[in-house]
Short mmCIF file of C-alpha atoms and ligand atoms in Angstrom, two decimals:
data_model
loop_
_atom_site.label_atom_id
_atom_site.label_comp_id
_atom_site.label_asym_id
_atom_site.label_seq_id
_atom_site.Cartn_x
_atom_site.Cartn_y
_atom_site.Cartn_z
CA MET A 1 81.55 -22.05 -18.29
CA GLY A 2 82.85 -25.72 -20.14
CA GLY A 3 82.03 -29.08 -19.22
CA PHE A 4 83.77 -32.22 -18.41
CA PHE A 5 83.01 -36.37 -19.48
CA GLY A 6 85.19 -38.71 -16.75
CA ILE A 7 84.86 -42.79 -16.59
CA VAL A 8 86.31 -45.64 -14.60
CA SER A 9 85.55 -49.19 -16.45
CA GLN A 10 86.67 -52.59 -16.62
CA ASN A 11 86.37 -52.68 -20.42
CA ASP A 12 88.84 -50.50 -22.73
CA CYS A 13 87.30 -46.63 -22.67
CA VAL A 14 88.12 -45.17 -24.89
CA ASN A 15 85.22 -44.48 -27.23
CA ASP A 16 83.37 -44.25 -24.33
CA LEU A 17 85.45 -41.30 -22.92
CA PHE A 18 85.48 -38.72 -26.56
CA TYR A 19 82.20 -39.92 -26.87
CA GLY A 20 80.80 -39.35 -23.53
CA THR A 21 83.76 -35.73 -23.22
CA ASP A 22 82.27 -34.21 -27.56
CA TYR A 23 78.72 -34.61 -25.82
CA HIS A 24 79.44 -31.64 -23.97
CA SER A 25 80.82 -29.18 -26.74
CA HIS A 26 78.07 -26.81 -26.33
CA LEU A 27 79.39 -25.38 -23.20
CA GLY A 28 82.88 -24.68 -23.89
CA THR A 29 84.41 -23.33 -27.45
CA ARG A 30 88.48 -23.12 -27.54
CA ARG A 31 90.07 -25.82 -25.67
CA GLY A 32 89.70 -29.65 -25.24
CA GLY A 33 91.60 -31.68 -23.53
CA MET A 34 91.58 -35.90 -22.93
CA ALA A 35 93.97 -38.00 -20.22
CA VAL A 36 93.89 -41.50 -20.40
CA ALA A 37 95.55 -43.38 -17.02
CA GLN A 38 97.85 -46.00 -19.03
CA PRO A 39 99.84 -49.09 -17.77
CA GLU A 40 103.05 -47.28 -18.49
CA GLY A 41 101.47 -43.98 -16.82
CA PHE A 42 98.91 -41.06 -17.64
CA LYS A 43 98.46 -39.74 -21.68
CA LYS A 44 97.21 -36.94 -22.50
CA SER A 45 96.53 -34.85 -25.70
CA ILE A 46 94.75 -31.27 -26.10
CA HIS A 47 93.35 -29.51 -28.93
CA SER A 48 92.18 -25.89 -29.82
CA ILE A 49 88.66 -26.39 -30.78
CA GLU A 50 88.22 -22.89 -31.94
CA THR A 51 87.90 -23.52 -35.51
CA ALA A 52 85.94 -27.24 -35.44
CA GLN A 53 84.31 -29.61 -33.29
CA PHE A 54 86.50 -31.41 -30.90
CA ARG A 55 84.98 -35.55 -32.56
CA SER A 56 87.44 -34.14 -35.98
CA LYS A 57 90.08 -32.68 -33.40
CA PHE A 58 90.95 -35.79 -31.35
CA ALA A 59 89.09 -38.91 -34.15
CA ASP A 60 93.54 -39.27 -35.32
CA ASP A 61 94.05 -39.26 -31.49
CA LEU A 62 92.12 -42.70 -30.76
CA ALA A 63 94.32 -44.85 -31.71
CA LYS A 64 96.86 -44.06 -28.87
CA PHE A 65 95.13 -44.04 -25.84
CA LYS A 66 95.04 -46.89 -24.37
CA GLY A 67 93.11 -47.56 -20.87
CA THR A 68 89.65 -48.09 -19.05
CA MET A 69 90.12 -44.82 -17.04
CA GLY A 70 89.93 -41.82 -18.41
CA ILE A 71 89.27 -37.49 -17.73
CA GLY A 72 87.84 -35.02 -21.03
CA VAL A 73 86.37 -31.16 -20.43
CA ILE A 74 85.54 -28.96 -22.77
CA SER A 75 86.77 -25.31 -21.55
CA ASP A 76 86.97 -21.83 -22.46
CA TYR A 77 89.85 -20.75 -22.15
CA GLU A 78 92.94 -22.43 -20.25
CA ASP A 79 94.24 -25.80 -21.63
CA GLN A 80 94.01 -28.55 -19.93
CA PRO A 81 94.21 -31.91 -18.51
CA LEU A 82 97.21 -31.02 -16.51
CA LEU A 83 100.02 -33.96 -15.59
CA ILE A 84 100.93 -33.00 -12.22
CA ALA A 85 103.39 -34.69 -9.52
CA SER A 86 102.89 -34.23 -6.32
CA HIS A 87 103.11 -36.00 -2.86
CA LEU A 88 99.74 -37.58 -3.38
CA GLY A 89 100.57 -39.23 -6.43
CA ASN A 90 101.21 -38.32 -10.42
CA TYR A 91 97.44 -37.92 -10.83
CA ALA A 92 95.98 -35.57 -13.91
CA ILE A 93 92.98 -32.93 -13.14
CA VAL A 94 90.20 -30.66 -15.28
CA THR A 95 88.14 -28.56 -14.47
CA VAL A 96 85.12 -26.32 -14.50
CA GLY A 97 84.30 -22.63 -13.37
CA ALA A 98 85.85 -19.59 -12.91
CA VAL A 99 88.34 -18.70 -9.69
CA ALA A 100 87.30 -14.67 -9.51
CA ASN A 101 90.28 -14.13 -7.29
CA LEU A 102 92.31 -16.25 -9.23
CA ALA A 103 95.75 -13.38 -9.09
CA GLU A 104 94.69 -13.15 -4.98
CA LEU A 105 95.67 -16.74 -4.39
CA ALA A 106 98.36 -17.74 -6.55
CA ALA A 107 100.23 -14.16 -5.54
CA ARG A 108 100.13 -16.01 -2.28
CA GLU A 109 101.06 -19.21 -3.24
CA LEU A 110 104.25 -17.40 -4.94
CA LYS A 111 104.75 -15.36 -1.87
CA SER A 112 103.89 -17.68 0.90
CA ARG A 113 105.70 -21.21 -0.71
CA HIS A 114 108.00 -20.06 -2.93
CA GLY A 115 106.29 -21.91 -5.75
CA HIS A 116 106.15 -21.50 -9.15
CA PHE A 117 103.60 -22.12 -11.85
CA THR A 118 104.39 -23.07 -15.30
CA GLU A 119 101.48 -23.27 -17.71
CA MET A 120 101.35 -20.16 -17.67
CA ASN A 121 99.86 -17.43 -21.37
CA LEU A 122 100.90 -14.11 -21.65
CA ASN A 123 100.87 -13.21 -17.94
CA ALA A 124 97.48 -15.39 -17.43
CA ILE A 125 97.67 -17.82 -14.61
CA ASN A 126 96.18 -21.17 -15.84
CA PRO A 127 93.73 -21.39 -12.98
CA THR A 128 93.25 -25.32 -13.05
CA GLU A 129 97.63 -25.57 -11.70
CA LEU A 130 96.16 -22.85 -9.41
CA VAL A 131 93.76 -25.76 -8.24
CA ALA A 132 96.31 -28.72 -8.52
CA SER A 133 98.40 -26.02 -6.27
CA LEU A 134 96.43 -25.57 -3.31
CA ILE A 135 95.41 -29.84 -3.72
CA ASN A 136 99.09 -30.76 -3.17
CA GLN A 137 98.60 -28.46 0.18
CA GLU A 138 96.52 -31.42 1.70
CA GLU A 139 97.55 -34.45 3.16
CA SER A 140 94.42 -36.18 0.64
CA PHE A 141 92.80 -35.36 -2.73
CA ALA A 142 89.78 -35.23 -0.87
CA ALA A 143 90.75 -32.81 1.83
CA GLY A 144 93.14 -30.73 -0.73
CA MET A 145 89.79 -30.21 -3.10
CA ARG A 146 87.73 -29.42 -0.10
CA LYS A 147 90.92 -26.64 0.81
CA ALA A 148 90.37 -25.91 -2.66
CA GLN A 149 86.85 -25.09 -2.30
CA GLU A 150 86.90 -23.52 0.62
CA LEU A 151 89.84 -20.65 -0.87
CA ILE A 152 88.00 -20.87 -4.22
CA GLU A 153 85.24 -17.89 -4.24
CA GLY A 154 83.88 -17.81 -7.58
CA SER A 155 83.01 -21.18 -8.10
CA CYS A 156 85.20 -24.97 -9.12
CA SER A 157 84.33 -27.97 -9.64
CA ILE A 158 86.79 -30.62 -10.59
CA LEU A 159 88.19 -34.32 -11.48
CA ILE A 160 91.64 -35.37 -11.00
CA LEU A 161 92.10 -38.81 -12.43
CA THR A 162 94.27 -40.95 -10.42
CA ALA A 163 95.85 -45.28 -11.21
CA ALA A 164 93.49 -46.17 -8.63
CA GLY A 165 90.46 -44.22 -9.77
CA ILE A 166 88.04 -40.46 -10.45
CA TYR A 167 88.70 -37.99 -7.96
CA ALA A 168 85.22 -35.56 -8.25
CA ALA A 169 83.70 -32.92 -6.52
CA ARG A 170 80.91 -30.67 -7.00
CA ASP A 171 81.40 -26.35 -7.25
CA ARG A 172 80.94 -25.66 -3.36
CA LEU A 173 77.48 -24.02 -3.95
CA GLY A 174 76.70 -26.00 -6.60
CA ARG A 175 76.64 -24.00 -9.69
CA THR A 176 76.77 -26.46 -11.97
CA PRO A 177 75.57 -29.91 -12.03
CA VAL A 178 78.02 -32.86 -11.35
CA LEU A 179 76.21 -35.65 -10.93
CA ILE A 180 76.58 -39.52 -11.50
CA GLY A 181 76.18 -42.53 -14.29
CA ARG A 182 75.89 -46.54 -13.69
CA ARG A 183 76.41 -49.20 -16.33
CA PRO A 184 76.80 -52.91 -15.70
CA ASP A 185 80.53 -52.48 -16.77
CA ALA A 186 81.16 -49.15 -15.62
CA THR A 187 80.79 -45.76 -13.47
CA ALA A 188 80.97 -42.34 -15.65
CA VAL A 189 80.79 -38.69 -13.58
CA ALA A 190 79.66 -35.45 -16.25
CA ILE A 191 77.83 -32.41 -16.21
CA GLU A 192 75.31 -33.17 -18.57
CA SER A 193 73.12 -36.23 -18.13
CA SER A 194 72.32 -36.05 -22.14
CA ALA A 195 75.52 -37.19 -22.53
CA PHE A 196 74.59 -40.57 -21.36
CA PRO A 197 72.01 -42.32 -22.51
CA ASN A 198 73.77 -42.99 -25.94
CA LEU A 199 76.53 -44.80 -24.06
CA GLY A 200 74.27 -46.52 -21.84
CA PHE A 201 73.96 -44.73 -18.31
CA GLN A 202 71.50 -44.01 -16.08
CA THR A 203 71.63 -41.34 -14.08
CA THR A 204 71.85 -42.34 -10.43
CA ALA A 205 73.35 -39.48 -8.38
CA TYR A 206 73.34 -35.83 -8.23
CA LEU A 207 76.17 -35.09 -6.77
CA GLY A 208 75.51 -32.01 -3.35
CA PRO A 209 77.24 -29.05 -2.80
CA GLY A 210 80.30 -28.68 -2.78
CA GLU A 211 80.03 -33.27 -2.26
CA ILE A 212 83.66 -35.36 -3.11
CA VAL A 213 83.31 -38.80 -4.82
CA PHE A 214 85.83 -40.97 -5.72
CA VAL A 215 84.87 -43.39 -8.57
CA SER A 216 86.53 -46.97 -8.31
CA ARG A 217 86.08 -49.77 -10.56
CA ASP A 218 83.28 -50.60 -7.42
CA GLY A 219 80.96 -47.88 -8.07
CA TYR A 220 81.23 -44.65 -6.06
CA GLN A 221 81.85 -43.35 -2.44
CA THR A 222 81.11 -40.17 -1.18
CA LEU A 223 84.12 -39.29 1.22
CA MET A 224 83.48 -34.68 1.69
CA GLN A 225 79.38 -34.81 2.15
CA PRO A 226 77.15 -31.75 0.64
CA GLY A 227 76.64 -28.67 2.18
CA GLU A 228 73.31 -26.80 2.46
CA ARG A 229 73.20 -23.90 0.22
CA LEU A 230 72.26 -24.83 -3.20
CA GLN A 231 72.99 -22.12 -5.34
CA ILE A 232 72.55 -23.83 -8.74
CA CYS A 233 72.89 -21.41 -11.87
CA SER A 234 69.39 -21.11 -13.56
CA PHE A 235 70.51 -20.09 -16.53
CA LEU A 236 71.48 -23.77 -17.07
CA TRP A 237 67.61 -24.17 -17.99
CA ILE A 238 67.03 -21.03 -19.84
CA TYR A 239 69.57 -20.84 -22.12
CA TYR A 240 73.27 -22.62 -21.09
CA GLY A 241 72.11 -26.53 -21.18
CA TYR A 242 71.12 -28.47 -23.25
CA PRO A 243 67.62 -30.33 -23.95
CA ALA A 244 67.98 -33.46 -23.19
CA SER A 245 69.72 -33.17 -19.48
CA SER A 246 67.94 -33.30 -16.21
CA TYR A 247 69.45 -31.26 -12.70
CA GLU A 248 68.27 -31.29 -9.79
CA GLY A 249 66.01 -34.01 -11.53
CA ILE A 250 64.81 -31.44 -14.00
CA ASN A 251 64.74 -31.53 -17.45
CA VAL A 252 65.52 -28.95 -19.52
CA GLU A 253 63.80 -29.14 -22.45
CA GLN A 254 60.72 -29.82 -20.42
CA VAL A 255 61.35 -26.50 -18.26
CA ARG A 256 61.52 -24.48 -21.80
CA TYR A 257 58.25 -25.18 -22.47
CA ARG A 258 57.04 -24.65 -19.10
CA CYS A 259 58.28 -20.56 -19.87
CA GLY A 260 57.49 -20.38 -22.95
CA ALA A 261 53.33 -21.66 -21.47
CA ALA A 262 53.11 -18.78 -19.07
CA LEU A 263 54.85 -15.86 -21.03
CA ALA A 264 50.94 -16.99 -23.27
CA ARG A 265 49.27 -16.98 -20.23
CA ALA A 266 50.99 -13.49 -19.33
CA ASP A 267 49.52 -12.44 -23.06
CA GLY A 268 46.71 -11.84 -25.62
CA VAL A 269 48.32 -10.44 -28.46
CA GLU A 270 46.77 -11.46 -31.83
CA VAL A 271 49.41 -13.00 -33.97
CA ASP A 272 49.07 -15.94 -37.63
CA MET A 273 52.48 -17.97 -35.73
CA VAL A 274 54.92 -19.11 -33.18
CA SER A 275 58.70 -19.83 -33.53
CA GLY A 276 61.89 -19.76 -31.86
CA ILE A 277 64.88 -18.60 -32.85
CA PRO A 278 66.93 -21.06 -33.28
CA ASP A 279 68.86 -22.48 -31.10
CA SER A 280 67.34 -22.25 -28.05
CA GLY A 281 64.55 -19.91 -28.10
CA ILE A 282 62.54 -23.02 -30.10
CA ALA A 283 61.39 -24.61 -27.06
CA HIS A 284 59.62 -21.91 -25.46
CA ALA A 285 57.97 -21.32 -28.31
CA ILE A 286 56.75 -24.48 -28.82
CA GLY A 287 55.41 -24.45 -25.40
CA TYR A 288 54.50 -20.75 -26.28
CA ALA A 289 52.82 -22.53 -29.38
CA ALA A 290 50.98 -25.28 -27.89
CA GLU A 291 49.94 -22.87 -24.85
CA ALA A 292 47.84 -20.46 -27.01
CA ARG A 293 46.97 -22.81 -29.35
CA ILE A 294 48.54 -20.99 -32.39
CA PRO A 295 50.53 -23.30 -35.18
CA TYR A 296 54.04 -23.09 -34.58
CA SER A 297 56.42 -22.43 -37.41
CA ARG A 298 60.45 -21.93 -39.11
CA PRO A 299 60.00 -18.73 -40.66
CA PHE A 300 63.53 -18.94 -40.82
CA VAL A 301 65.62 -22.38 -40.50
CA LYS A 302 68.71 -22.87 -39.25
CA TYR A 303 72.46 -23.95 -42.23
CA THR A 304 74.29 -25.95 -39.84
CA PRO A 305 75.99 -28.80 -42.10
CA THR A 306 78.83 -26.10 -42.66
CA TRP A 307 78.46 -24.12 -39.03
CA PRO A 308 79.13 -24.99 -36.22
CA ARG A 309 78.45 -23.32 -33.38
CA SER A 310 82.17 -23.91 -32.68
CA PHE A 311 83.16 -21.72 -34.53
CA MET A 312 82.73 -18.31 -32.79
CA PRO A 313 85.33 -15.61 -34.43
CA GLN A 314 86.41 -13.21 -32.07
CA ASN A 315 85.07 -10.64 -33.23
CA GLN A 316 81.70 -9.67 -32.55
CA GLU A 317 81.40 -7.61 -35.72
CA MET A 318 81.92 -11.40 -37.24
CA ARG A 319 80.82 -12.78 -35.02
CA ASP A 320 76.80 -11.25 -35.86
CA LEU A 321 77.51 -11.27 -39.39
CA ILE A 322 77.75 -15.61 -38.80
CA ALA A 323 74.22 -15.39 -37.41
CA ASN A 324 72.36 -14.01 -39.83
CA MET A 325 74.09 -16.05 -42.47
CA LYS A 326 73.65 -19.35 -40.60
CA LEU A 327 69.61 -18.61 -40.89
CA ILE A 328 68.40 -18.99 -43.40
CA PRO A 329 64.16 -17.34 -44.29
CA ILE A 330 61.98 -18.49 -45.77
CA SER A 331 59.33 -15.42 -47.56
CA ASP A 332 56.91 -17.59 -48.10
CA LEU A 333 56.05 -18.59 -44.76
CA ILE A 334 57.05 -15.03 -44.07
CA ALA A 335 55.36 -12.23 -46.17
CA GLY A 336 52.56 -10.25 -44.16
CA LYS A 337 52.03 -13.04 -41.16
CA ARG A 338 52.17 -11.31 -37.79
CA MET A 339 55.41 -13.48 -36.20
CA LEU A 340 55.66 -14.02 -32.16
CA LEU A 341 59.14 -15.17 -31.90
CA CYS A 342 60.53 -16.75 -28.47
CA GLU A 343 64.28 -16.43 -27.36
CA ASP A 344 65.82 -17.29 -24.60
CA SER A 345 67.66 -13.89 -23.44
CA ILE A 346 68.49 -10.43 -24.55
CA VAL A 347 71.73 -10.01 -24.04
CA ARG A 348 73.37 -7.01 -27.31
CA GLY A 349 70.58 -7.05 -29.47
CA THR A 350 73.00 -6.88 -32.05
CA GLN A 351 71.89 -9.26 -33.81
CA LEU A 352 68.42 -9.45 -33.52
CA ARG A 353 68.29 -5.79 -34.62
CA ASP A 354 69.49 -7.14 -37.80
CA PHE A 355 67.15 -10.62 -37.57
CA VAL A 356 63.95 -8.18 -37.08
CA ALA A 357 65.29 -5.58 -39.75
CA ARG A 358 65.28 -8.99 -42.48
CA LEU A 359 62.12 -10.50 -41.22
CA TYR A 360 60.01 -7.01 -42.80
CA ALA A 361 63.03 -6.70 -45.58
CA PHE A 362 61.34 -10.21 -46.53
CA GLY A 363 57.72 -8.79 -46.07
CA GLY A 364 57.02 -10.16 -42.43
CA ALA A 365 53.54 -7.72 -41.16
CA GLU A 366 54.55 -7.32 -37.44
CA VAL A 367 57.26 -8.81 -35.36
CA HIS A 368 56.18 -9.73 -32.25
CA MET A 369 59.36 -10.80 -29.17
CA ARG A 370 59.25 -12.84 -25.77
CA VAL A 371 61.50 -13.53 -24.03
CA ALA A 372 62.44 -16.24 -21.51
CA CYS A 373 64.11 -14.69 -18.84
CA PRO A 374 63.45 -10.72 -17.54
CA PRO A 375 66.26 -8.53 -18.95
CA LEU A 376 69.81 -9.39 -17.85
CA LEU A 377 71.34 -6.55 -15.93
CA TYR A 378 74.37 -8.22 -14.33
CA GLY A 379 77.86 -9.58 -15.97
CA CYS A 380 78.61 -13.44 -14.36
CA PRO A 381 80.51 -13.31 -11.35
CA TYR A 382 80.51 -17.04 -10.89
CA LEU A 383 80.68 -19.15 -14.09
CA ASN A 384 83.13 -18.03 -16.94
CA PHE A 385 80.25 -17.72 -17.90
CA SER A 386 79.54 -14.38 -20.45
CA ARG A 387 83.45 -12.91 -20.46
CA SER A 388 83.02 -11.95 -23.42
CA ARG A 389 80.06 -9.90 -22.65
CA SER A 390 80.57 -6.21 -21.91
CA LEU A 391 78.82 -4.63 -18.30
CA MET A 392 77.36 -2.11 -20.22
CA ASP A 393 77.38 -3.67 -24.06
CA LEU A 394 73.54 -5.42 -22.01
CA ALA A 395 70.67 -4.23 -23.96
CA ALA A 396 68.90 -3.15 -21.04
CA ARG A 397 72.67 -1.59 -19.40
CA ARG A 398 72.14 0.65 -22.82
CA ALA A 399 68.55 1.63 -22.13
CA ILE A 400 68.78 2.71 -19.00
CA ILE A 401 72.09 4.83 -19.88
CA GLU A 402 69.88 6.70 -22.69
CA LEU A 403 66.99 7.15 -20.23
CA GLU A 404 68.83 8.46 -17.52
CA GLY A 405 71.42 9.72 -18.60
CA HIS A 406 74.02 7.81 -17.07
CA PHE A 407 74.62 4.74 -14.85
CA PRO A 408 71.91 4.88 -11.59
CA GLU A 409 73.06 3.16 -8.51
CA LYS A 410 69.48 1.78 -7.73
CA LEU A 411 68.91 -0.75 -9.84
CA GLU A 412 65.59 -2.14 -7.44
CA PRO A 413 63.11 0.54 -9.91
CA PHE A 414 64.58 -1.39 -13.70
CA LEU A 415 63.54 -4.63 -11.95
CA ASP A 416 60.35 -4.27 -11.20
CA PRO A 417 57.80 -5.00 -14.32
CA SER A 418 55.12 -3.25 -11.90
CA SER A 419 57.40 -0.20 -12.08
CA PRO A 420 57.28 2.81 -15.30
CA GLN A 421 60.83 2.94 -15.40
CA TYR A 422 60.88 -0.91 -16.44
CA ALA A 423 58.69 -0.09 -19.45
CA ALA A 424 60.15 2.73 -20.24
CA MET A 425 63.44 0.28 -20.40
CA THR A 426 61.98 -2.10 -21.90
CA GLY A 427 60.09 0.39 -24.62
CA LYS A 428 63.53 0.91 -25.55
CA ILE A 429 65.03 -2.44 -26.04
CA GLN A 430 61.15 -2.68 -28.15
CA LYS A 431 62.26 0.36 -30.49
CA ARG A 432 66.00 -0.23 -30.69
CA LEU A 433 65.42 -3.71 -31.97
CA GLY A 434 62.16 -2.33 -34.33
CA LEU A 435 59.74 -5.16 -32.71
CA THR A 436 55.89 -4.27 -32.76
CA THR A 437 56.13 -5.22 -28.90
CA LEU A 438 58.54 -6.83 -26.37
CA LYS A 439 57.42 -8.55 -23.06
CA TYR A 440 59.95 -10.57 -21.51
CA GLN A 441 59.34 -13.03 -18.52
CA THR A 442 59.12 -11.97 -14.83
CA MET A 443 61.64 -13.75 -11.96
CA PRO A 444 58.13 -15.50 -10.33
CA ASP A 445 57.53 -17.76 -13.17
CA MET A 446 60.80 -18.04 -14.25
CA ILE A 447 61.45 -19.89 -11.34
CA LYS A 448 57.92 -20.90 -11.25
CA ALA A 449 59.09 -22.85 -14.39
CA ILE A 450 62.17 -24.24 -13.13
CA GLY A 451 60.69 -25.98 -10.37
CA LEU A 452 63.12 -25.25 -7.83
CA PRO A 453 62.55 -22.99 -4.91
CA ARG A 454 63.85 -19.73 -5.57
CA GLU A 455 66.63 -20.08 -2.59
CA LYS A 456 67.66 -22.93 -4.03
CA LEU A 457 68.95 -21.40 -7.47
CA CYS A 458 71.06 -19.14 -8.50
CA THR A 459 69.82 -15.37 -10.70
CA PHE A 460 72.18 -13.44 -10.08
CA CYS A 461 72.62 -11.73 -13.94
CA TRP A 462 69.28 -10.23 -13.72
CA THR A 463 69.36 -8.78 -10.40
CA GLY A 464 72.43 -8.76 -8.93
CA SER A 465 72.42 -10.75 -5.52
CA GLU A 466 72.31 -13.66 -4.04
S1 SF4 B 1 75.66 -14.93 -12.87
FE1 SF4 B 1 73.49 -15.95 -13.98
S2 SF4 B 1 74.67 -17.98 -15.62
FE2 SF4 B 1 76.16 -16.70 -13.74
S3 SF4 B 1 75.67 -18.78 -11.82
FE3 SF4 B 1 74.27 -17.40 -11.33
S4 SF4 B 1 72.22 -16.86 -12.88
FE4 SF4 B 1 73.74 -18.36 -14.09
#
């Protein structure tokens, strides 16, 4: 998915930009970048963050930057920020989202305007460069950003740094959050509100879907009004978002407590402890344990000092191995115990299967699993959220293929928790993972835990429909 942070300050902003961008590191694993508006022009830096985190890669750059306005990005795929010279003036740009019709829009650009793209990576066009090219066709930044939003299928939130200030746009249907923070000497724009408290900012506004604002030393003003239709990503609350963040005014950690509590209310299993698979299962487990009045325990702990989250080898086997090496079991807490584990979601299930086997190997008597969302059946077409997720690798799809002998055209029966097909599907997953019992959250309970009306939430990766 990726994340961005921008700041306009009355004082030098480089340190704030550095930490504000770093607080988005959990949203991407491949590239980090910063651009600052300096008196002599824009200066930028881009580094790979595949094997080391943002802070260690950019610490040496800080002395080279000086300025009161800047933007930073954590990117899952492409190099950003890009510096652009155009009829609108010089600017730096970063984007977050997924341009699903990239090839089509790029072909149109190349053909109709005899344009060109320079930020190629192998044969792939950099989506941020395409967005810049669409913006440059209009007579103002705001009109160009609106035009890009209208043409792009998928989603695209944008920050543009100019010599006068920062233009910020939330994607057309608001799948990603974009918010404004204020402190006496500065205004910031971010995806994650968790970037604000330690930098002294208070969240003052959540941009609406498609809203475009201009941030200057005087504060911010809306240039394009928000649209009516909101489709914010539900998965931000369940897994992807940071616990200290709030989207649409709803805090992530509290939603996870409510998810866990709902799982507990729908349950009656007798266990000795409740535990969360680190990190994002933990808050769901705390909610479950509090509601069920069962002790919360940590029968395994995560070894964090030398395993940063951003270290993500491309090879799946290596990723599975690392996932297991990170978690160290405490056999004294496992032996003879009936354990209930909470997990945010089950994607492939391979790492979970290995993990459950290890719990039995350390003497666990029973391993029950409760999942904070319904079974995942579709990939995300809107945020590049799961490009590495091969659709047929999804645990629920594999179970369906095993049951049916092929992948059926109609998946509706497998979405209905009261149907025999759903029970058979979850039974297969339970067996494959070696679990004593397995239960998923229902869609209504998940939506209730989030607290927004269903029609304002994207739930495509569970239902395959808008
Ligand atoms: S498809 Fe899933 S991950 Fe993608 S935006 Fe919708 S809810 Fe979020």
